[in-house]
Short mmCIF file of C-alpha atoms in Angstrom, two decimals:
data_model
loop_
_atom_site.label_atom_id
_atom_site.label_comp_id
_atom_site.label_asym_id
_atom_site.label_seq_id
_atom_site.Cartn_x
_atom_site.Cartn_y
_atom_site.Cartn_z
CA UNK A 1 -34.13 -27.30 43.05
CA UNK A 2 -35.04 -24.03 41.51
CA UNK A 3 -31.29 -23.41 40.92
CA UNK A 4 -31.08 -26.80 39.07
CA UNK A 5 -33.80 -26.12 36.99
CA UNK A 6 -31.70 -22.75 35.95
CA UNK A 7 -28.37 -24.77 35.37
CA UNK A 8 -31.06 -27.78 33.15
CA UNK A 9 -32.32 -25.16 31.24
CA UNK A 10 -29.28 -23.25 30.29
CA UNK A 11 -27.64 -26.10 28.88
CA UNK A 12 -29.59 -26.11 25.11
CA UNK A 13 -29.22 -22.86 25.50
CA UNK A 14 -25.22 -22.46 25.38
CA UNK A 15 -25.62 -25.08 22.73
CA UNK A 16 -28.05 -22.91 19.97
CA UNK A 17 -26.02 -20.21 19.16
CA UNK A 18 -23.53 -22.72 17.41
CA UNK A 19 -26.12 -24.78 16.23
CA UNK A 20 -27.68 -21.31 14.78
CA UNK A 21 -24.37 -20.87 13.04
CA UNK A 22 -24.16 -24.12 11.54
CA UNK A 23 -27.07 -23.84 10.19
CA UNK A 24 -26.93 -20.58 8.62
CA UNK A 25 -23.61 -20.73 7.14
CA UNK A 26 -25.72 -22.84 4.54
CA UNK A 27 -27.54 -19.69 3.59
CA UNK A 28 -23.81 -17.80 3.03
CA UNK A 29 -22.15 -17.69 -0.37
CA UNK A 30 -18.70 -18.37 1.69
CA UNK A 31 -19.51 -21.26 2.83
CA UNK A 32 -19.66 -22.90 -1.25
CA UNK A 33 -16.50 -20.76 -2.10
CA UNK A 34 -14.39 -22.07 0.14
CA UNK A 35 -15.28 -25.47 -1.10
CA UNK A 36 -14.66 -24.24 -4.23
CA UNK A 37 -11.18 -23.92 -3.45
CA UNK A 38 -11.03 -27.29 -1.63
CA UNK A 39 -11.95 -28.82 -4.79
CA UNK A 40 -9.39 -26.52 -7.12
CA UNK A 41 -7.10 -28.40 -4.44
CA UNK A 42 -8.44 -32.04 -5.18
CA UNK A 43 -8.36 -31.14 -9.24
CA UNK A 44 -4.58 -30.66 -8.57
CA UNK A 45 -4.69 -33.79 -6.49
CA UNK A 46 -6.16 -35.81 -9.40
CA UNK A 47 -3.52 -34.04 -11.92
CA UNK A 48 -0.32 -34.91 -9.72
CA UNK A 49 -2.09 -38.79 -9.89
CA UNK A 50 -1.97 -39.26 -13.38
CA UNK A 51 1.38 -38.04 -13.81
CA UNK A 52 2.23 -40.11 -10.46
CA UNK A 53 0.97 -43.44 -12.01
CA UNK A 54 2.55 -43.51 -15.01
CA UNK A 55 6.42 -42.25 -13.44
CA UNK A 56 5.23 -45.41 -10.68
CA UNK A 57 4.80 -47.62 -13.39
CA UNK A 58 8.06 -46.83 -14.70
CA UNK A 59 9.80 -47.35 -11.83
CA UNK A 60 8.21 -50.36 -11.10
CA UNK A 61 9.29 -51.91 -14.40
CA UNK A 62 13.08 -51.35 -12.97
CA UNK A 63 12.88 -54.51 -11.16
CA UNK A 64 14.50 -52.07 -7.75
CA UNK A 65 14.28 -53.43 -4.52
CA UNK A 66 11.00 -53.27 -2.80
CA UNK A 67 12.61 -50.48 -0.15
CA UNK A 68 14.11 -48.56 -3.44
CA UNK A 69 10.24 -48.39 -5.23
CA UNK A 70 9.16 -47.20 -2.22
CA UNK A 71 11.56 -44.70 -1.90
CA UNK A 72 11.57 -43.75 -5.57
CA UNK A 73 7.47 -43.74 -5.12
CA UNK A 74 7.26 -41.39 -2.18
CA UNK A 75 9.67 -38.95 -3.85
CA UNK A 76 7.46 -39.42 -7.04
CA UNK A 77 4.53 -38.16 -4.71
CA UNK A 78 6.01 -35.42 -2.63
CA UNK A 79 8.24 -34.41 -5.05
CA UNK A 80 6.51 -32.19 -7.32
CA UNK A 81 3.68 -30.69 -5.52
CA UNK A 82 7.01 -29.08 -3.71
CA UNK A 83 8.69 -28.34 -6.89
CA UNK A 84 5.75 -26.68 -8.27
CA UNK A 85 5.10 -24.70 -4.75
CA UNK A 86 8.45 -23.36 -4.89
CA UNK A 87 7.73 -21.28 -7.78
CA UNK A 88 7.58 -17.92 -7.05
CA UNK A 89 4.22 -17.33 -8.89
CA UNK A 90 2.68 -19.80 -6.91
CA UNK A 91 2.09 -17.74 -4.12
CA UNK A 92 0.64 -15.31 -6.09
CA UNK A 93 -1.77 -17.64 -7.49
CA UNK A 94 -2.70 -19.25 -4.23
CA UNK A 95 -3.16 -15.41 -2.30
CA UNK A 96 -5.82 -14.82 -5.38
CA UNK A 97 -7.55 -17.61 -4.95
CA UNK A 98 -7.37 -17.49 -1.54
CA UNK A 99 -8.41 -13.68 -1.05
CA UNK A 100 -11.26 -14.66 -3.77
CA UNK A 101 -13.05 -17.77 -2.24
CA UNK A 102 -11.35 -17.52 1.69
CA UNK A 103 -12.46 -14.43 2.19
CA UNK A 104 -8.65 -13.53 3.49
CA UNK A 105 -7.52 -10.21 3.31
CA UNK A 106 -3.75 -9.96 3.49
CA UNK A 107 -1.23 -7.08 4.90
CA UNK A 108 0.60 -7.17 1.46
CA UNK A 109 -2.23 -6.26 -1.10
CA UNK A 110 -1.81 -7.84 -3.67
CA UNK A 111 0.31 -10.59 -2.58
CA UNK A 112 3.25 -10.69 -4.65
CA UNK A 113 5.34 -13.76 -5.92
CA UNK A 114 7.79 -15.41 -3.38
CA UNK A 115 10.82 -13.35 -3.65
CA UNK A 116 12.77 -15.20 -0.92
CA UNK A 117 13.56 -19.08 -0.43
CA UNK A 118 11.77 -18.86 3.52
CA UNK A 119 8.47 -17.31 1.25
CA UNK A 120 9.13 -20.35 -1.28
CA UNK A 121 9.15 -22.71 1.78
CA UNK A 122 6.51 -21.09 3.17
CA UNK A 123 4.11 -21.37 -0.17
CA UNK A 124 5.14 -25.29 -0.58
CA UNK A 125 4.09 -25.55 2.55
CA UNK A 126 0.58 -24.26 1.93
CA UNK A 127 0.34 -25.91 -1.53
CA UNK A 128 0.53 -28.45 0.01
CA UNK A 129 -1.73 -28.38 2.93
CA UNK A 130 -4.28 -26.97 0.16
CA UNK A 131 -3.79 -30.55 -2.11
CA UNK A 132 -4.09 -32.44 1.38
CA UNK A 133 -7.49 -30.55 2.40
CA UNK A 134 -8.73 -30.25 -1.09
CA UNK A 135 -7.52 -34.20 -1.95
CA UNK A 136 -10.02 -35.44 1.23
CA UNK A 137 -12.98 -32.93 1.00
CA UNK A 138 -12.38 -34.25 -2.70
CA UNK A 139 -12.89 -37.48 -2.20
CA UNK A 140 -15.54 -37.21 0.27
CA UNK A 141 -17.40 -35.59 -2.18
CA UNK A 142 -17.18 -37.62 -4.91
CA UNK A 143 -18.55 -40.36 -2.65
CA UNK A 144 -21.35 -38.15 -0.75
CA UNK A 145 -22.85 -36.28 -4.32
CA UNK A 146 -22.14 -40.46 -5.82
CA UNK A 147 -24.23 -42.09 -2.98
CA UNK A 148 -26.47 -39.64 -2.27
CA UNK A 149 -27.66 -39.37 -5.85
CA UNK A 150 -28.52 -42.99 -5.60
CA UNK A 151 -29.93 -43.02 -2.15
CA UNK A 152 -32.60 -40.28 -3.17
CA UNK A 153 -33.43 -41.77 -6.21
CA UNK A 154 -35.02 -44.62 -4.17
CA UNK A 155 -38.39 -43.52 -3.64
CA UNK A 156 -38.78 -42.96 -7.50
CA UNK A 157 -37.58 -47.30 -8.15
CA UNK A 158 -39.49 -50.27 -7.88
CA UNK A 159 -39.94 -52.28 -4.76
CA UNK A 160 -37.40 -55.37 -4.92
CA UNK A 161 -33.73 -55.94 -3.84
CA UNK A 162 -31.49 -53.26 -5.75
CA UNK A 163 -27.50 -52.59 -5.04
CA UNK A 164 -27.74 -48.64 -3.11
CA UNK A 165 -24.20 -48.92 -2.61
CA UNK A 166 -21.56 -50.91 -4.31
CA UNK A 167 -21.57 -54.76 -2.38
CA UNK A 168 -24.58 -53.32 -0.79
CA UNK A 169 -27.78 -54.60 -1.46
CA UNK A 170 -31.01 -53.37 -0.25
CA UNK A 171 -34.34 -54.35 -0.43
CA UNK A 172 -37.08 -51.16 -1.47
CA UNK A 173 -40.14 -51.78 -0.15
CA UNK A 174 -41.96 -48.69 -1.65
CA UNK A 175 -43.37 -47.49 1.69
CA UNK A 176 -42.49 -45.12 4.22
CA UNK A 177 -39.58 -47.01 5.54
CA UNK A 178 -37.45 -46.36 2.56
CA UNK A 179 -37.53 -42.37 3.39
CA UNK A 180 -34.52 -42.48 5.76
CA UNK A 181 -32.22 -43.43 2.64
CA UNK A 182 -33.14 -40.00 1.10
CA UNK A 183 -33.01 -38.22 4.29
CA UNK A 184 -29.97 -39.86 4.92
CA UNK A 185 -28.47 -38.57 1.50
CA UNK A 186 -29.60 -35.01 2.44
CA UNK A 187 -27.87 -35.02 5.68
CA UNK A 188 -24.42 -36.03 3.84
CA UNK A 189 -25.17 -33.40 1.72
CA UNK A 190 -25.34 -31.07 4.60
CA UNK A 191 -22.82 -32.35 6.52
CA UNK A 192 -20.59 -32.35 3.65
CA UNK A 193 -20.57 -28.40 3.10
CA UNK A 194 -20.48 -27.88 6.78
CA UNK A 195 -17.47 -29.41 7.11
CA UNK A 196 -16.27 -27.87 4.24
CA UNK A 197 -16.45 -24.43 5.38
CA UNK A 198 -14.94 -25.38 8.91
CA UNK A 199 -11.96 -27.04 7.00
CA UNK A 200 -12.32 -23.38 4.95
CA UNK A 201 -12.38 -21.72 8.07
CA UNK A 202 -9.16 -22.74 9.57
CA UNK A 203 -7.38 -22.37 6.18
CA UNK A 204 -8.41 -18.71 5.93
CA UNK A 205 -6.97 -18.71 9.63
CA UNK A 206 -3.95 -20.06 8.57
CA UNK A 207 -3.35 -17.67 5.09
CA UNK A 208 -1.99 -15.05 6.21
CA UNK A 209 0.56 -16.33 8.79
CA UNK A 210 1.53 -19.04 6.34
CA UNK A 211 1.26 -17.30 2.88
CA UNK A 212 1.62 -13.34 4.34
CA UNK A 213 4.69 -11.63 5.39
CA UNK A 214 6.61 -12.60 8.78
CA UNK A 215 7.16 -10.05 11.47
CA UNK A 216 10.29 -9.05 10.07
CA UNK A 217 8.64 -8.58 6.36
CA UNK A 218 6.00 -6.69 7.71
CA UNK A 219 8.42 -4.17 9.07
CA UNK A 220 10.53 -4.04 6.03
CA UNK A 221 7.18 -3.06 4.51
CA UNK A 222 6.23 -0.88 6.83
CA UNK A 223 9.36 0.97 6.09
CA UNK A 224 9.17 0.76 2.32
CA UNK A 225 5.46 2.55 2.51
CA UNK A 226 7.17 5.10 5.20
CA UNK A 227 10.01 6.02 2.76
CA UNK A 228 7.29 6.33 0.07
CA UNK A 229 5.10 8.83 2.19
CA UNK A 230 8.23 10.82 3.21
CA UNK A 231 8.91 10.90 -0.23
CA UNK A 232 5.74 11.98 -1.68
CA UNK A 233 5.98 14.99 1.38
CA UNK A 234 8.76 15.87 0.20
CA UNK A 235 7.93 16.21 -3.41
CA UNK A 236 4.81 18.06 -2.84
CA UNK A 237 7.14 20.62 -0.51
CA UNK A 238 9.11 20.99 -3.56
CA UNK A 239 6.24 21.71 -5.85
CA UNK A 240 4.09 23.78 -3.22
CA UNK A 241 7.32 26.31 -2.74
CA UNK A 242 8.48 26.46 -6.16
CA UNK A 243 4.89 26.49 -8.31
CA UNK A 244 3.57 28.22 -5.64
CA UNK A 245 6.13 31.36 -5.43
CA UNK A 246 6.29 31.37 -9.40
CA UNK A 247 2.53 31.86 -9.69
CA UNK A 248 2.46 34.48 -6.76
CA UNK A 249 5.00 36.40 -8.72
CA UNK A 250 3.27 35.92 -11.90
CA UNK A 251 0.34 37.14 -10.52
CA UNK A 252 1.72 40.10 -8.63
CA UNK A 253 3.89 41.06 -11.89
CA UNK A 254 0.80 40.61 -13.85
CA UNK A 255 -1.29 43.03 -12.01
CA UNK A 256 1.34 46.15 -12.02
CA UNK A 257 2.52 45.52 -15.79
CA UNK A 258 -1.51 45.97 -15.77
CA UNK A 259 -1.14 49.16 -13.64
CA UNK A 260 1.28 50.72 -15.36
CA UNK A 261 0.78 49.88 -19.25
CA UNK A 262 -0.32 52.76 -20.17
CA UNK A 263 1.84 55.38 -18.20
CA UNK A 264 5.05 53.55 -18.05
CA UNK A 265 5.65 51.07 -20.91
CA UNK A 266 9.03 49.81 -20.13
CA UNK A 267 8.32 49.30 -16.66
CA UNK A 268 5.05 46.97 -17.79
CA UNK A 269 7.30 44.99 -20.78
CA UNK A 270 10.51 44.47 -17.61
CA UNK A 271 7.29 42.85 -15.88
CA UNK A 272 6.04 40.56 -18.58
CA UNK A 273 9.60 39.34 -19.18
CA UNK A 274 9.80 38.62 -15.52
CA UNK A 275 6.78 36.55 -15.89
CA UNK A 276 7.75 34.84 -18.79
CA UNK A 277 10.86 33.86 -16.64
CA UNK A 278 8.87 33.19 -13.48
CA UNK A 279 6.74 30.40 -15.90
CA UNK A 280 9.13 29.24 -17.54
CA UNK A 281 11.38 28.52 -14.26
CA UNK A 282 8.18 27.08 -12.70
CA UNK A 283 7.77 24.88 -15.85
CA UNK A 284 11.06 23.22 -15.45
CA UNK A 285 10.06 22.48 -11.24
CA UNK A 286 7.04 21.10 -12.02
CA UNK A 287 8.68 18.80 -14.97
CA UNK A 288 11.26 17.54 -12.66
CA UNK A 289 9.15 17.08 -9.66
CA UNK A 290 6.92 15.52 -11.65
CA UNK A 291 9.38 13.32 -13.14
CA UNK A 292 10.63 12.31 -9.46
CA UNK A 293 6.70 10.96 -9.19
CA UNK A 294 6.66 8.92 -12.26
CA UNK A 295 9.86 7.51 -11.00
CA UNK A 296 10.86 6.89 -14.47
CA UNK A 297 14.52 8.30 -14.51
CA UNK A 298 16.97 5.95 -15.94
CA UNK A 299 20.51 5.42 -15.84
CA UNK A 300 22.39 7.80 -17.77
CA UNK A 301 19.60 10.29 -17.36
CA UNK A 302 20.46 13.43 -15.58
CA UNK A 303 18.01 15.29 -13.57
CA UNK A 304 17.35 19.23 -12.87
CA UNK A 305 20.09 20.67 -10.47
CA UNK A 306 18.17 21.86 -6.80
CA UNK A 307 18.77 25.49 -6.20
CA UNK A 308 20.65 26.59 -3.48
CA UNK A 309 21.50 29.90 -2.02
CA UNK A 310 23.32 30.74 -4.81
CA UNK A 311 20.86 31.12 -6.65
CA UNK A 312 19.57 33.06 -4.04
CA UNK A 313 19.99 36.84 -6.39
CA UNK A 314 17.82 35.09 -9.38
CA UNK A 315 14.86 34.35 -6.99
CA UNK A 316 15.43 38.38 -5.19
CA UNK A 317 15.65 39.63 -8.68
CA UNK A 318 12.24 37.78 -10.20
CA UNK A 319 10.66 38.89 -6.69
CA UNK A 320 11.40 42.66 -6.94
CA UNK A 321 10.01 42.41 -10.67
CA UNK A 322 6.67 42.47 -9.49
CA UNK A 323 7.61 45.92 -8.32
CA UNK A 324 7.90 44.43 -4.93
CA UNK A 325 11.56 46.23 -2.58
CA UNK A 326 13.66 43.32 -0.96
CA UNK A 327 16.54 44.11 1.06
CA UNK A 328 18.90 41.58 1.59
CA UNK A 329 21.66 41.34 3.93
CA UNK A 330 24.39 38.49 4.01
CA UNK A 331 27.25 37.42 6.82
CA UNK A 332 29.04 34.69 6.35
CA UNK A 333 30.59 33.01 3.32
CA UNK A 334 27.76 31.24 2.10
CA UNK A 335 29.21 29.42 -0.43
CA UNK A 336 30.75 26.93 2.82
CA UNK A 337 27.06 25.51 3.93
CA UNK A 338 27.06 21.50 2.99
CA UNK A 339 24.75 21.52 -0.22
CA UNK A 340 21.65 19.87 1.55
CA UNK A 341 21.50 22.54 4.03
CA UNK A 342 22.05 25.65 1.19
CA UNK A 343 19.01 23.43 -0.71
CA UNK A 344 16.38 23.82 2.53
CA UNK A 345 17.66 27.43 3.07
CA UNK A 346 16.64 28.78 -0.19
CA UNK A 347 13.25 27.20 -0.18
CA UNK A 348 12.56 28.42 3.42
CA UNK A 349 13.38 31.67 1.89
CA UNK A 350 11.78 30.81 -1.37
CA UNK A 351 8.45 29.88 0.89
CA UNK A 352 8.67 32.98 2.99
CA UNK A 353 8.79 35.38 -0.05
CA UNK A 354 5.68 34.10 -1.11
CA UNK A 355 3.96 34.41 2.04
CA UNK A 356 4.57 37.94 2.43
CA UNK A 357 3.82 38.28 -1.67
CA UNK A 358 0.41 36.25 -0.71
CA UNK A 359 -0.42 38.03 2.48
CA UNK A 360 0.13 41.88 1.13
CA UNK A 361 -2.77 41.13 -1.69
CA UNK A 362 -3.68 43.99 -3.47
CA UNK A 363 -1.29 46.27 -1.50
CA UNK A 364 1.71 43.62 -2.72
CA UNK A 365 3.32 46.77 -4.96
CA UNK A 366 3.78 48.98 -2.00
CA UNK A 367 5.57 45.94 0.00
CA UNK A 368 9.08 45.97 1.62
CA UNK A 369 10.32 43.07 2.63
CA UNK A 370 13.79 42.40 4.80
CA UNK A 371 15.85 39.21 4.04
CA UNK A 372 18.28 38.96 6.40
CA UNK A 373 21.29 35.60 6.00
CA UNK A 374 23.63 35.11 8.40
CA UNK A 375 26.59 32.11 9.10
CA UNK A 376 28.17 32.39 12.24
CA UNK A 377 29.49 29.78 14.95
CA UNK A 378 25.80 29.26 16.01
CA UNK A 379 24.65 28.07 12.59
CA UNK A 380 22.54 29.45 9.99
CA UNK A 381 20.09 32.41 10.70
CA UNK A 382 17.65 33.07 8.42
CA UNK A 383 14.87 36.17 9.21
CA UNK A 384 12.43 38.03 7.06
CA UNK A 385 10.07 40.75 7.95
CA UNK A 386 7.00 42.64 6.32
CA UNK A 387 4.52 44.95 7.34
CA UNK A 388 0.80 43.72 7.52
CA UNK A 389 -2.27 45.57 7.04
CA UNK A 390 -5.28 44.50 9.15
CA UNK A 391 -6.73 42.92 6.57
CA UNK A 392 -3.82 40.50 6.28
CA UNK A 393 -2.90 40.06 9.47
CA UNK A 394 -2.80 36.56 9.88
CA UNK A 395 -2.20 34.42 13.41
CA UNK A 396 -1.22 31.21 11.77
CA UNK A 397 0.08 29.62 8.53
CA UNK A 398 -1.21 27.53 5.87
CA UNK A 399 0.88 24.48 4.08
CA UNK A 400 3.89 27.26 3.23
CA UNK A 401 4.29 27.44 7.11
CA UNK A 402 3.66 23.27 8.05
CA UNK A 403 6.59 22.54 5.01
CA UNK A 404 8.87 25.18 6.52
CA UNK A 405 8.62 23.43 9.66
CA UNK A 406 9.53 20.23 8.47
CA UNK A 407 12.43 20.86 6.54
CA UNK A 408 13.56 22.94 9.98
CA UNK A 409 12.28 20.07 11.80
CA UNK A 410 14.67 17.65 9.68
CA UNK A 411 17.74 19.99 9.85
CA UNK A 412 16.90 19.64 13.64
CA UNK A 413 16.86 23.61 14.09
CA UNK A 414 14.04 25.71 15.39
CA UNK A 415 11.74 28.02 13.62
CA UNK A 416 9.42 30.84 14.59
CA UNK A 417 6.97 32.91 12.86
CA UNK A 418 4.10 35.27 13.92
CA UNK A 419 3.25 39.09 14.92
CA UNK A 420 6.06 41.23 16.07
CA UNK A 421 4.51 44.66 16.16
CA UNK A 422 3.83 45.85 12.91
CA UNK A 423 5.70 42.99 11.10
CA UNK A 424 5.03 39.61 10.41
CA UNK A 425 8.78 37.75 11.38
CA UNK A 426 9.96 34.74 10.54
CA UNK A 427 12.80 33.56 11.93
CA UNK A 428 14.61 30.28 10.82
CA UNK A 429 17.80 28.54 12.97
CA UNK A 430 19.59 25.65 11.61
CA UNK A 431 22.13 24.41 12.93
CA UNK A 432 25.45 23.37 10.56
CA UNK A 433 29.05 22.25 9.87
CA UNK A 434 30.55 24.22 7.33
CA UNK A 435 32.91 22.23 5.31
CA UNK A 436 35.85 23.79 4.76
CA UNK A 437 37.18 24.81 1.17
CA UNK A 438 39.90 23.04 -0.58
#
């Protein structure tokens, strides 16, 4: 018995938390937006039934065959609500309204027009299910808010036999027996917006596998917003290694034409050409990076040619401007490496110049640093090495380091870089196919 009494008395219990719900999705603004948007749906209803009318009246003056008109009529009714959902700005209309007063957020923000015909049949599809929905909460409405204003005006009418609904007659007593009518006009009221925002509920379930990208489109967007990140990492490699060693250079060239002004004059004007070269060269990066971001190249245009390790004596002489000593070594004909890989080389060089620059400081005038390129059978080596102080002796690298790595990392060679001894080392592999000349 005492069990039964557990299972009795559980019963109303499972039943409140819906009831709960129900009754305070009247207190949430969703609940009145989403029939908001049923009725935007029954407004287009009403539209398409004007038109309808008169192109049935037309047709019916034809004098067709009773099977004709009512082929001619259902293609006058299902005919353009499809025609107008196969626009491609209908989707974009419907995913506002439908992110606005569903609540729905879609993958695709904002949702763009329908750019293919299974996102066009998709739309129509929805368009229509939203004229369907929005057509019956519509017309239940019309009758509820119609009735209902007459049912709870009854208390406030004389007693005698008055028509509460059309053909319906009923006879007002003015006493407590008429109060169910206005009751009863409360409840539609009620029961009206609660089924509104169920049928609101299972269209914002629906959106976004009806009016939002497939499977397949949300991969082909998932790869568009890939190849835009990869992109953007890319650019800002570009700009970090190029700004970046220009104003290290400018800053070490600055500070020994400082040094030396007054004791050696042509030394200090060599470095304040070399700056004005360094800015200038890091002018025209950032202008053409920068133009890569705005993406607004157009055809015809031409764009600023990537150095490459040819350029490779320009960068060595800006560096040893700055009163800095760089020895370089080369093996290998150079000029054989496919252009892509000569392109990542010099910036990996370009990027460890400017560490060393960074990392000597204030001692950067007194620095030697060893550049050493070779090409053999085993690919492209590329090594550097500079003495360290204590106060710049540093176990890891910053973002100069991380973008070194992934242009190694792309090139699929290896890379290392930390203390050996005295010297910091970094030591660059990638392996190549050198093309062969003529």
């Amino acid at each position: 018995m005492a069990n039964g009494l557990v299972r009795g008395s559980a019963r109303p219990v499972r039943g409140a938390p819906a009831l709960l719900h129900a009754v305070t999705s009247l207190g949430r603004a969703s609940t009145y937006l989403r029939w908001v948007y049923l009725l935007l749906g029954a407004a287009l209803v009403l539209a398409f039934i004007l038109v309808d009318s008169a192109l049935v009246a037309v047709a019916q003056d034809l004098q067709l065959p009773k099977v004709a008109i009512g082929i001619v009529i259902a293609v006058i009714a299902a005919g353009p609500p499809i025609a107008l959902g196969v626009l491609p700005a209908v989707r974009e209309v419907e995913g506002i309204a439908v992110e606005s007063l569903l609540g729905v957020r879609f993958d695709e923000r904002p949702l763009g027009p329908a750019r293919t015909w299974p996102q066009r049949r998709r739309t129509a599809s929805w368009f229509c299910l939203h004229l369907v929905a929005g057509g019956a909460v519509g017309v239940l409405s019309t009758i509820v808010f119609g009735v209902g204003a007459i049912w709870l005006a009854v208390p406030f009418r004389s007693p005698g036999t008055r028509d509460i609904v059309p053909g319906w007659t009923y006879e007002i007593t003015g006493g407590w027996g008429d109060l169910w009518l206005p009751a009863a006009a409360v409840g539609g009221i009620v029961g009206l917006f609660l089924l509104s925002a169920a049928v609101g509920a299972l269209l914002a379930h629906l959106a976004p596998r009806v009016l939002g990208p497939t499977a397949a489109e949300r991969i082909e967007l998932l790869e568009r917003r890939t190849a835009t990140l990869a992109e953007r990492n890319r650019l800002a490699r570009e700009l970090h290694d190029s700004v970046g060693h220009a104003l290290s250079l400018v800053t070490i060239q600055a500070a020994a034409a400082r040094r030396v002004l007054a004791t050696d004059p042509e030394f200090a004007e060599t470095a304040l050409a070399a700056m004005e070269t360094s800015a200038r060269s890091a002018l025209a990066e950032l202008d053409h990076v920068l133009g890569l971001l705005r993406d607004d190249r157009r055809p015809g245009s031409q764009t600023t040619p990537q150095s490459t390790l040819g350029d490779l004596d320009r960068l060595v002489d800006a560096t040893r401007a700055g009163g800095i000593t760089v020895d370089v070594r080369r093996d290998g004909d150079l000029e054989r490496l496919p252009a892509a890989v000569s392109r990542e080389a010099y910036r990996i060089v370009q990027e460890g110049l400017t560490n060393a620059i960074r990392h000597a400081g204030h001692r950067a005038g007194e620095l030697t640093i060893d550049l050493s390129i070779r090409l053999d059978g085993s690919g492209l080596r590329l090594e550097l090495t500079n003495p360290v102080s204590g106060t710049s002796d540093h176990a890891g690298g910053g973002r100069g380091l991380a973008g070194i790595r992934e242009r190694v990392a792309v090139l699929q060679g290896t890379v290392a870089a930390g203390l050996d001894g005295p010297l910091w080392r970094l030591a660059v592999t990638l392996p190549v196919a050198v093309t062969t000349k003529g």
